[in-house]
CSV table of C-alpha atoms and ligand atoms in Angstrom, one decimal:
chain,number,residue,atom,x,y,z
A,13,UNK,CA,8.4,19.8,0.4
A,14,UNK,CA,7.8,22.5,-2.7
A,15,UNK,CA,4.6,23.7,-1.5
A,16,UNK,CA,5.0,23.3,2.5
A,17,UNK,CA,5.0,27.0,3.3
A,18,UNK,CA,1.5,27.4,1.9
A,19,UNK,CA,0.2,24.4,3.5
A,20,UNK,CA,1.8,25.3,6.8
A,21,UNK,CA,-0.1,29.0,6.3
A,22,UNK,CA,-3.3,27.6,5.4
A,23,UNK,CA,-2.9,25.8,8.4
A,24,UNK,CA,-1.7,28.6,10.7
A,25,UNK,CA,-4.7,30.9,9.5
A,26,UNK,CA,-6.9,28.1,10.3
A,27,UNK,CA,-5.6,27.5,13.8
A,28,UNK,CA,-6.4,31.0,14.5
A,29,UNK,CA,-2.1,31.6,14.3
A,30,UNK,CA,-1.5,33.4,11.1
A,31,UNK,CA,1.1,35.5,12.2
A,32,UNK,CA,3.3,32.4,13.4
A,33,UNK,CA,4.2,31.6,9.9
A,34,UNK,CA,6.6,34.4,8.1
A,35,UNK,CA,7.4,34.8,4.1
A,36,UNK,CA,10.6,36.5,4.4
A,37,UNK,CA,12.9,34.5,1.7
A,38,UNK,CA,16.4,33.2,3.5
A,39,UNK,CA,19.9,34.3,3.5
A,40,UNK,CA,22.2,31.7,2.2
A,41,UNK,CA,26.4,33.9,3.0
A,42,UNK,CA,28.9,32.8,1.8
A,43,UNK,CA,32.8,33.8,3.0
A,44,UNK,CA,33.2,34.5,-1.0
A,45,UNK,CA,32.0,33.6,-4.4
A,46,UNK,CA,34.7,30.8,-4.9
A,47,UNK,CA,33.0,29.2,-1.8
A,48,UNK,CA,30.1,29.8,-3.1
A,49,UNK,CA,30.7,28.4,-6.6
A,50,UNK,CA,32.1,25.2,-4.2
A,51,UNK,CA,28.3,24.4,-3.4
A,52,UNK,CA,27.5,24.1,-7.3
A,53,UNK,CA,25.7,20.9,-6.4
A,54,UNK,CA,23.6,22.2,-3.4
A,55,UNK,CA,22.5,24.6,-5.7
A,56,UNK,CA,21.9,22.8,-9.1
A,57,UNK,CA,19.7,20.5,-6.7
A,58,UNK,CA,17.5,23.8,-5.7
A,59,UNK,CA,17.3,24.7,-9.4
A,60,UNK,CA,15.7,21.8,-10.8
A,61,UNK,CA,13.5,21.9,-7.7
A,62,UNK,CA,12.4,25.1,-8.9
A,63,UNK,CA,13.8,27.5,-6.3
A,64,UNK,CA,14.5,30.8,-7.2
A,65,UNK,CA,17.3,33.0,-5.8
A,66,UNK,CA,19.2,35.6,-6.4
A,67,UNK,CA,23.2,36.3,-5.4
A,68,UNK,CA,24.5,38.9,-3.6
A,69,UNK,CA,27.6,41.0,-2.8
A,70,UNK,CA,28.4,42.1,0.4
A,71,UNK,CA,26.5,45.8,-0.1
A,72,UNK,CA,23.0,44.1,-0.8
A,73,UNK,CA,24.0,40.8,2.2
A,74,UNK,CA,24.1,43.9,4.8
A,75,UNK,CA,21.2,45.6,3.4
A,76,UNK,CA,19.0,42.6,4.4
A,77,UNK,CA,21.1,42.5,7.7
A,78,UNK,CA,22.9,44.6,9.1
A,79,UNK,CA,24.2,42.9,12.0
A,80,UNK,CA,26.4,40.2,9.3
A,81,UNK,CA,29.7,39.9,10.4
A,82,UNK,CA,33.2,41.1,7.6
A,83,UNK,CA,33.4,37.5,7.4
A,84,UNK,CA,30.5,37.3,5.0
A,85,UNK,CA,31.4,38.7,1.6
A,86,UNK,CA,28.9,36.3,-1.0
A,87,UNK,CA,25.1,35.3,-0.8
A,88,UNK,CA,22.4,33.8,-1.8
A,89,UNK,CA,18.8,34.9,-0.8
A,90,UNK,CA,15.5,32.3,-1.3
A,91,UNK,CA,13.3,34.5,-2.8
A,92,UNK,CA,10.1,31.9,-1.5
A,93,UNK,CA,11.5,31.1,2.2
A,94,UNK,CA,9.2,30.7,5.0
A,95,UNK,CA,10.0,30.6,8.6
A,96,UNK,CA,7.7,29.1,11.3
A,97,UNK,CA,8.2,31.9,14.6
A,98,UNK,CA,7.6,29.8,17.3
A,99,UNK,CA,6.8,26.0,16.9
A,100,UNK,CA,5.9,25.5,20.1
A,101,UNK,CA,3.4,27.6,19.7
A,102,UNK,CA,2.6,26.4,16.7
A,103,UNK,CA,1.9,22.6,17.3
A,104,UNK,CA,0.0,23.8,20.3
A,105,UNK,CA,-2.3,25.5,18.3
A,106,UNK,CA,-2.8,22.7,16.0
A,107,UNK,CA,-3.7,20.7,18.6
A,108,UNK,CA,-6.3,23.2,20.4
A,109,UNK,CA,-7.1,23.6,16.4
A,110,UNK,CA,-7.7,19.8,16.1
A,111,UNK,CA,-9.3,19.4,19.6
A,112,UNK,CA,-12.1,21.5,18.6
A,113,UNK,CA,-13.2,19.8,16.0
A,114,UNK,CA,-13.3,16.5,18.1
A,115,UNK,CA,-9.8,15.1,18.2
A,116,UNK,CA,-9.6,13.4,21.8
A,117,UNK,CA,-5.9,12.9,23.0
A,118,UNK,CA,-4.5,10.4,25.9
A,119,UNK,CA,-0.9,11.0,27.1
A,120,UNK,CA,0.9,7.5,28.0
A,121,UNK,CA,3.6,5.7,26.4
A,122,UNK,CA,2.4,3.1,23.6
A,123,UNK,CA,3.8,0.0,25.3
A,124,UNK,CA,2.6,-2.9,23.7
A,125,UNK,CA,0.0,-3.6,20.2
A,126,UNK,CA,-2.4,-6.3,20.9
A,127,UNK,CA,-2.9,-7.9,16.9
A,128,UNK,CA,-5.6,-9.8,15.9
A,129,UNK,CA,-5.3,-12.1,12.7
A,130,UNK,CA,-3.0,-9.9,11.6
A,131,UNK,CA,-4.7,-6.8,12.4
A,132,UNK,CA,-4.4,-4.1,14.8
A,133,UNK,CA,-6.8,-4.1,17.3
A,134,UNK,CA,-5.3,-1.8,20.1
A,135,UNK,CA,-2.5,-0.1,22.2
A,136,UNK,CA,-1.8,-0.9,25.6
A,137,UNK,CA,-0.3,2.5,27.1
A,138,UNK,CA,0.5,2.8,30.9
A,139,UNK,CA,-0.7,-0.2,31.9
A,140,UNK,CA,-4.3,0.3,30.2
A,141,UNK,CA,-5.8,-0.7,27.3
A,142,UNK,CA,-7.5,1.5,24.2
A,143,UNK,CA,-8.8,-0.3,21.0
A,144,UNK,CA,-8.4,0.5,17.8
A,145,UNK,CA,-8.9,0.0,13.3
A,146,UNK,CA,-5.3,2.2,13.0
A,147,UNK,CA,-2.7,2.8,14.6
A,148,UNK,CA,0.0,5.4,13.2
A,149,UNK,CA,3.6,4.9,14.6
A,150,UNK,CA,5.1,8.9,14.7
A,151,UNK,CA,7.4,8.4,17.5
A,152,UNK,CA,10.3,9.5,16.6
A,153,UNK,CA,13.1,7.6,17.7
A,154,UNK,CA,10.8,6.0,20.2
A,155,UNK,CA,9.7,4.5,16.3
A,156,UNK,CA,12.2,1.5,16.0
A,157,UNK,CA,11.4,0.3,19.5
A,158,UNK,CA,7.6,0.2,17.9
A,159,UNK,CA,8.1,-1.4,15.2
A,160,UNK,CA,10.1,-4.3,16.4
A,161,UNK,CA,7.5,-5.2,18.2
A,162,UNK,CA,5.3,-4.8,15.3
A,163,UNK,CA,8.2,-7.2,13.2
A,164,UNK,CA,9.0,-4.3,10.8
A,165,UNK,CA,12.7,-3.6,10.9
A,166,UNK,CA,13.2,0.4,11.1
A,167,UNK,CA,16.9,1.4,11.3
A,168,UNK,CA,16.7,5.4,12.2
A,169,UNK,CA,19.8,6.8,13.8
A,170,UNK,CA,19.0,10.2,15.4
A,171,UNK,CA,20.9,13.2,14.1
A,172,UNK,CA,21.2,15.0,17.3
A,173,UNK,CA,21.4,19.1,17.4
A,174,UNK,CA,21.2,21.7,19.4
A,175,UNK,CA,19.0,25.5,20.1
A,176,UNK,CA,20.4,28.2,21.4
A,177,UNK,CA,17.8,30.8,21.7
A,178,UNK,CA,19.0,34.7,23.0
A,179,UNK,CA,16.4,36.0,24.6
A,180,UNK,CA,15.7,40.0,23.1
A,181,UNK,CA,18.1,39.5,20.5
A,182,UNK,CA,15.5,39.0,17.5
A,183,UNK,CA,14.8,42.1,17.1
A,184,UNK,CA,18.7,42.6,15.3
A,185,UNK,CA,17.8,40.5,12.7
A,186,UNK,CA,14.9,40.7,10.5
A,187,UNK,CA,14.9,37.3,7.9
A,188,UNK,CA,16.3,33.7,8.2
A,189,UNK,CA,20.1,34.1,7.5
A,190,UNK,CA,21.7,30.8,7.0
A,191,UNK,CA,25.9,30.8,7.3
A,192,UNK,CA,27.1,27.8,5.2
A,193,UNK,CA,30.7,27.3,6.4
A,194,UNK,CA,29.7,27.5,10.4
A,195,UNK,CA,26.3,24.9,8.5
A,196,UNK,CA,24.2,26.5,11.4
A,197,UNK,CA,20.9,28.7,10.2
A,198,UNK,CA,19.8,32.0,12.8
A,199,UNK,CA,16.0,33.1,12.7
A,200,UNK,CA,14.0,35.2,15.1
A,201,UNK,CA,11.9,33.7,16.5
A,202,UNK,CA,9.1,34.8,19.1
A,203,UNK,CA,11.4,33.7,22.3
A,204,UNK,CA,14.7,35.3,20.8
A,205,UNK,CA,16.9,34.8,18.2
A,206,UNK,CA,17.7,31.5,17.7
A,207,UNK,CA,21.2,29.1,16.2
A,208,UNK,CA,20.5,25.8,15.5
A,209,UNK,CA,21.9,23.7,12.9
A,210,UNK,CA,24.9,20.9,13.2
A,211,UNK,CA,24.7,17.6,13.7
A,212,UNK,CA,26.1,15.2,16.7
A,213,UNK,CA,26.1,11.5,16.2
A,214,UNK,CA,25.8,9.9,20.0
A,215,UNK,CA,24.7,7.0,21.8
A,216,UNK,CA,21.4,5.6,22.3
A,217,UNK,CA,20.5,7.7,25.9
A,218,UNK,CA,23.3,9.8,26.2
A,219,UNK,CA,22.9,12.9,27.9
A,220,UNK,CA,23.9,16.6,25.9
A,221,UNK,CA,26.9,17.2,25.0
A,222,UNK,CA,26.5,20.9,26.4
A,223,UNK,CA,30.1,21.9,24.9
A,224,UNK,CA,28.5,21.3,21.0
A,225,UNK,CA,25.7,24.6,22.4
A,226,UNK,CA,28.3,26.3,23.0
A,227,UNK,CA,29.9,26.2,20.1
A,228,UNK,CA,26.7,27.5,18.8
A,229,UNK,CA,26.8,30.6,20.6
A,230,UNK,CA,30.4,31.0,19.8
A,231,UNK,CA,29.5,30.9,16.0
A,232,UNK,CA,26.4,33.3,16.1
A,233,UNK,CA,29.1,35.9,17.9
A,234,UNK,CA,31.3,35.0,14.2
A,235,UNK,CA,28.2,35.4,12.3
A,236,UNK,CA,27.5,38.8,13.6
A,237,UNK,CA,29.4,40.2,15.7
A,238,UNK,CA,28.3,43.4,16.7
A,239,UNK,CA,25.2,42.3,18.6
A,240,UNK,CA,24.5,42.3,21.9
A,241,UNK,CA,24.6,38.4,22.6
A,242,UNK,CA,25.3,37.3,26.9
A,243,UNK,CA,26.5,34.5,28.1
A,244,UNK,CA,25.3,30.7,28.0
A,245,UNK,CA,24.0,31.2,31.0
A,246,UNK,CA,21.4,33.7,29.6
A,247,UNK,CA,20.6,31.7,26.7
A,248,UNK,CA,17.7,29.2,26.4
A,249,UNK,CA,19.5,26.0,25.1
A,250,UNK,CA,17.8,22.5,24.7
A,251,UNK,CA,19.1,19.4,22.1
A,252,UNK,CA,16.6,17.6,19.7
A,253,UNK,CA,16.7,14.0,17.5
A,254,UNK,CA,16.6,14.4,14.3
A,255,UNK,CA,14.6,11.0,13.5
A,256,UNK,CA,17.5,9.9,9.9
A,257,UNK,CA,17.0,6.9,7.9
A,258,UNK,CA,20.3,5.7,6.0
A,259,UNK,CA,19.1,7.1,2.6
A,260,UNK,CA,17.7,10.3,4.2
A,261,UNK,CA,13.9,9.9,3.0
A,262,UNK,CA,11.6,9.7,5.2
A,263,UNK,CA,9.2,6.6,6.2
A,264,UNK,CA,5.7,7.2,5.2
A,265,UNK,CA,3.0,4.3,4.5
A,266,UNK,CA,2.0,1.0,5.8
A,267,UNK,CA,3.4,-2.1,7.7
A,268,UNK,CA,4.0,-5.3,5.2
A,269,UNK,CA,3.3,-6.8,8.3
A,270,UNK,CA,0.4,-6.3,10.3
A,271,UNK,CA,-3.1,-4.5,8.7
A,272,UNK,CA,-4.3,-0.9,10.2
A,273,UNK,CA,-0.8,0.1,10.8
A,274,UNK,CA,0.7,2.6,9.6
A,275,UNK,CA,4.6,4.8,9.3
A,276,UNK,CA,5.1,8.7,9.8
A,277,UNK,CA,8.2,8.9,10.7
A,278,UNK,CA,12.3,9.5,9.7
A,279,UNK,CA,12.1,12.5,8.6
A,280,UNK,CA,15.3,13.7,10.1
A,281,UNK,CA,16.1,17.5,9.2
A,282,UNK,CA,12.9,18.2,8.3
A,283,UNK,CA,10.2,16.6,10.0
A,284,UNK,CA,8.9,20.2,10.0
A,285,UNK,CA,8.9,20.8,6.8
A,286,UNK,CA,7.3,18.1,5.3
A,287,UNK,CA,4.4,17.2,8.6
A,288,UNK,CA,1.3,18.4,6.0
A,289,UNK,CA,2.0,16.4,2.9
A,290,UNK,CA,3.0,13.6,5.4
A,291,UNK,CA,-0.3,13.6,7.8
A,292,UNK,CA,-2.3,13.7,4.1
A,293,UNK,CA,-1.1,11.2,2.6
A,294,UNK,CA,-1.8,8.6,6.0
A,295,UNK,CA,-5.2,10.4,6.4
A,296,UNK,CA,-6.0,9.4,2.7
A,297,UNK,CA,-4.2,5.8,3.3
A,298,UNK,CA,-6.2,5.4,6.7
A,299,UNK,CA,-9.2,6.7,4.2
A,300,UNK,CA,-8.5,3.5,2.2
A,301,UNK,CA,-7.2,5.6,-0.7
A,302,UNK,CA,-4.2,4.1,-3.2
A,303,UNK,CA,-1.9,6.6,-2.4
A,304,UNK,CA,1.1,6.0,-4.9
A,305,UNK,CA,3.0,8.9,-3.9
A,306,UNK,CA,4.3,6.9,-1.3
A,307,UNK,CA,5.8,4.2,-2.9
A,308,UNK,CA,10.0,5.4,-2.3
A,309,UNK,CA,9.7,6.1,1.6
A,310,UNK,CA,7.9,2.3,2.9
A,311,UNK,CA,9.2,0.6,5.2
A,312,UNK,CA,9.7,-2.5,2.9
A,313,UNK,CA,12.4,-0.9,1.7
A,314,UNK,CA,14.5,-1.6,4.6
A,315,UNK,CA,13.7,-5.5,4.1
A,316,UNK,CA,14.6,-6.3,0.0
A,317,UNK,CA,18.2,-8.1,-0.2
A,318,UNK,CA,20.7,-8.0,2.1
A,319,UNK,CA,20.3,-9.3,6.3
A,320,UNK,CA,17.4,-8.3,8.5
B,10,LIG,C1,18.6,21.5,16.1
B,10,LIG,C2,17.2,20.9,14.9
B,10,LIG,C3,16.9,22.0,14.0
B,10,LIG,C4,15.9,21.1,13.4
B,10,LIG,N1,15.2,22.2,12.7
B,10,LIG,C5,14.4,21.6,11.6
B,10,LIG,C6,14.6,22.9,10.6
B,10,LIG,O1,14.1,23.8,10.1
B,10,LIG,N2,13.2,22.5,9.9
B,10,LIG,C7,12.7,20.9,9.9
B,10,LIG,O2,11.5,20.6,9.2
B,10,LIG,N3,12.9,20.7,10.9
B,10,LIG,C8,14.1,20.6,11.7
B,10,LIG,N4,13.9,19.9,12.5
B,10,LIG,C9,14.2,18.2,12.6
B,10,LIG,C10,12.9,18.3,13.5
B,10,LIG,O3,12.7,18.7,14.5
B,10,LIG,C11,12.3,16.0,13.1
B,10,LIG,O4,12.6,16.5,12.0
B,10,LIG,C12,11.0,16.6,13.8
B,10,LIG,O5,11.5,16.5,15.2
B,10,LIG,C13,10.7,15.1,13.9
B,10,LIG,O6,9.1,14.4,14.4
B,10,LIG,P1,8.6,14.0,14.5
B,10,LIG,O7,7.7,13.9,15.2
B,10,LIG,O8,8.8,12.8,13.4
B,10,LIG,O9,9.7,13.2,16.3
B,10,LIG,P2,9.7,13.8,17.4
B,10,LIG,O10,9.5,15.4,17.4
B,10,LIG,O11,10.9,12.9,18.1
B,10,LIG,O12,8.5,13.3,18.1
B,10,LIG,C14,8.0,11.7,19.1
B,10,LIG,C15,7.5,11.9,20.2
B,10,LIG,O13,6.4,10.8,19.9
B,10,LIG,C16,7.3,10.1,21.4
B,10,LIG,N5,7.1,8.8,22.0
B,10,LIG,C17,7.8,8.2,21.1
B,10,LIG,N6,7.7,7.0,21.6
B,10,LIG,C18,6.5,6.7,22.2
B,10,LIG,C19,6.0,5.8,22.8
B,10,LIG,N7,6.4,4.3,22.8
B,10,LIG,N8,4.9,5.8,23.2
B,10,LIG,C20,4.3,7.5,23.4
B,10,LIG,N9,5.2,8.9,22.7
B,10,LIG,C21,6.3,8.1,22.3
B,10,LIG,C22,7.7,11.3,22.0
B,10,LIG,O14,8.0,11.4,23.0
B,10,LIG,C23,8.2,12.8,21.3
B,10,LIG,O15,7.1,13.4,21.6
B,10,LIG,C24,15.5,20.0,13.5
B,10,LIG,C25,16.0,19.4,14.5
B,10,LIG,C26,16.8,19.6,14.9
B,10,LIG,C27,17.5,18.9,16.2
């Protein structure tokens, strides 16, 4: 993930939307210095991975985020942090860019795979068939069912999460801020000020529990008490999946069961951040390269030892 911001900036530039990836840093705020010090493990991992930050007392925090509530007295500013101002707009621009380069899209639900002599030969979708030499399973939580058809075990669980976006409030905060104790972050987006974070485990197919989104709105009010924020009905809110593995690593690489099948899934909390490098690995694998970097991420790790 170290060069993720640079990769996304280059892609956004190529797709004609450079303004959607902004490099303004990331502010992580704590109630006090002791709370920051209690988070030492996270910061030591960041140090090992060459992340650079500057710790700050309240006056410096307020200079960066004037709306910040009294609750926060200490913080750390991650200098090289970057954010995407509109994941939806960015992905749409990338899709158009790929189409301009000759990619053809077919929409439908993949229902069944055609396998010939241990090699993938096609996909059945919405009752239609399409022949293929290579297949990438990148279906988020839907990947579990698709992998089981291939014969691979993919133990994904969704760490569900909610977003609450307050239209018109994005001008109140100019950089992304993580409220460490409330486990959520706020980001100025093209469509408003977005609060997202926290984790919910729910049964497969369970309806969203909007109380969780309301909690996020309450957290937003707590963190930025002076900002004018309307009621829940004035916000845009939605629930999403974070397809997560037991070891928190993604699943990237070939299927050991069927030749020509590759996995690009299970990125949990970091699907957008990880996407450019995962895509590069998959492209190299399909082109026939040896890609030793994917060794820790293969689906086979869930089949070694123990019961399937
Ligand atoms: C609240 C929240 C905040 C987040 N914040 C961040 C963040 O700050 N940074 C970050 O990097 N990540 C973040 N994420 C995580 C990120 O959203 C996920 O990691 C990412 O969406 C996973 O992408 P994916 O393409 O693997 O799966 P998905 O986005 O779930 O997409 C899978 C797609 O496959 C389709 N599909 C499934 N089955 C089939 C089938 N049989 N046939 C055809 N299509 C199928 C689905 O309809 C879906 O469109 C956040 C997630 C949440 C919920």
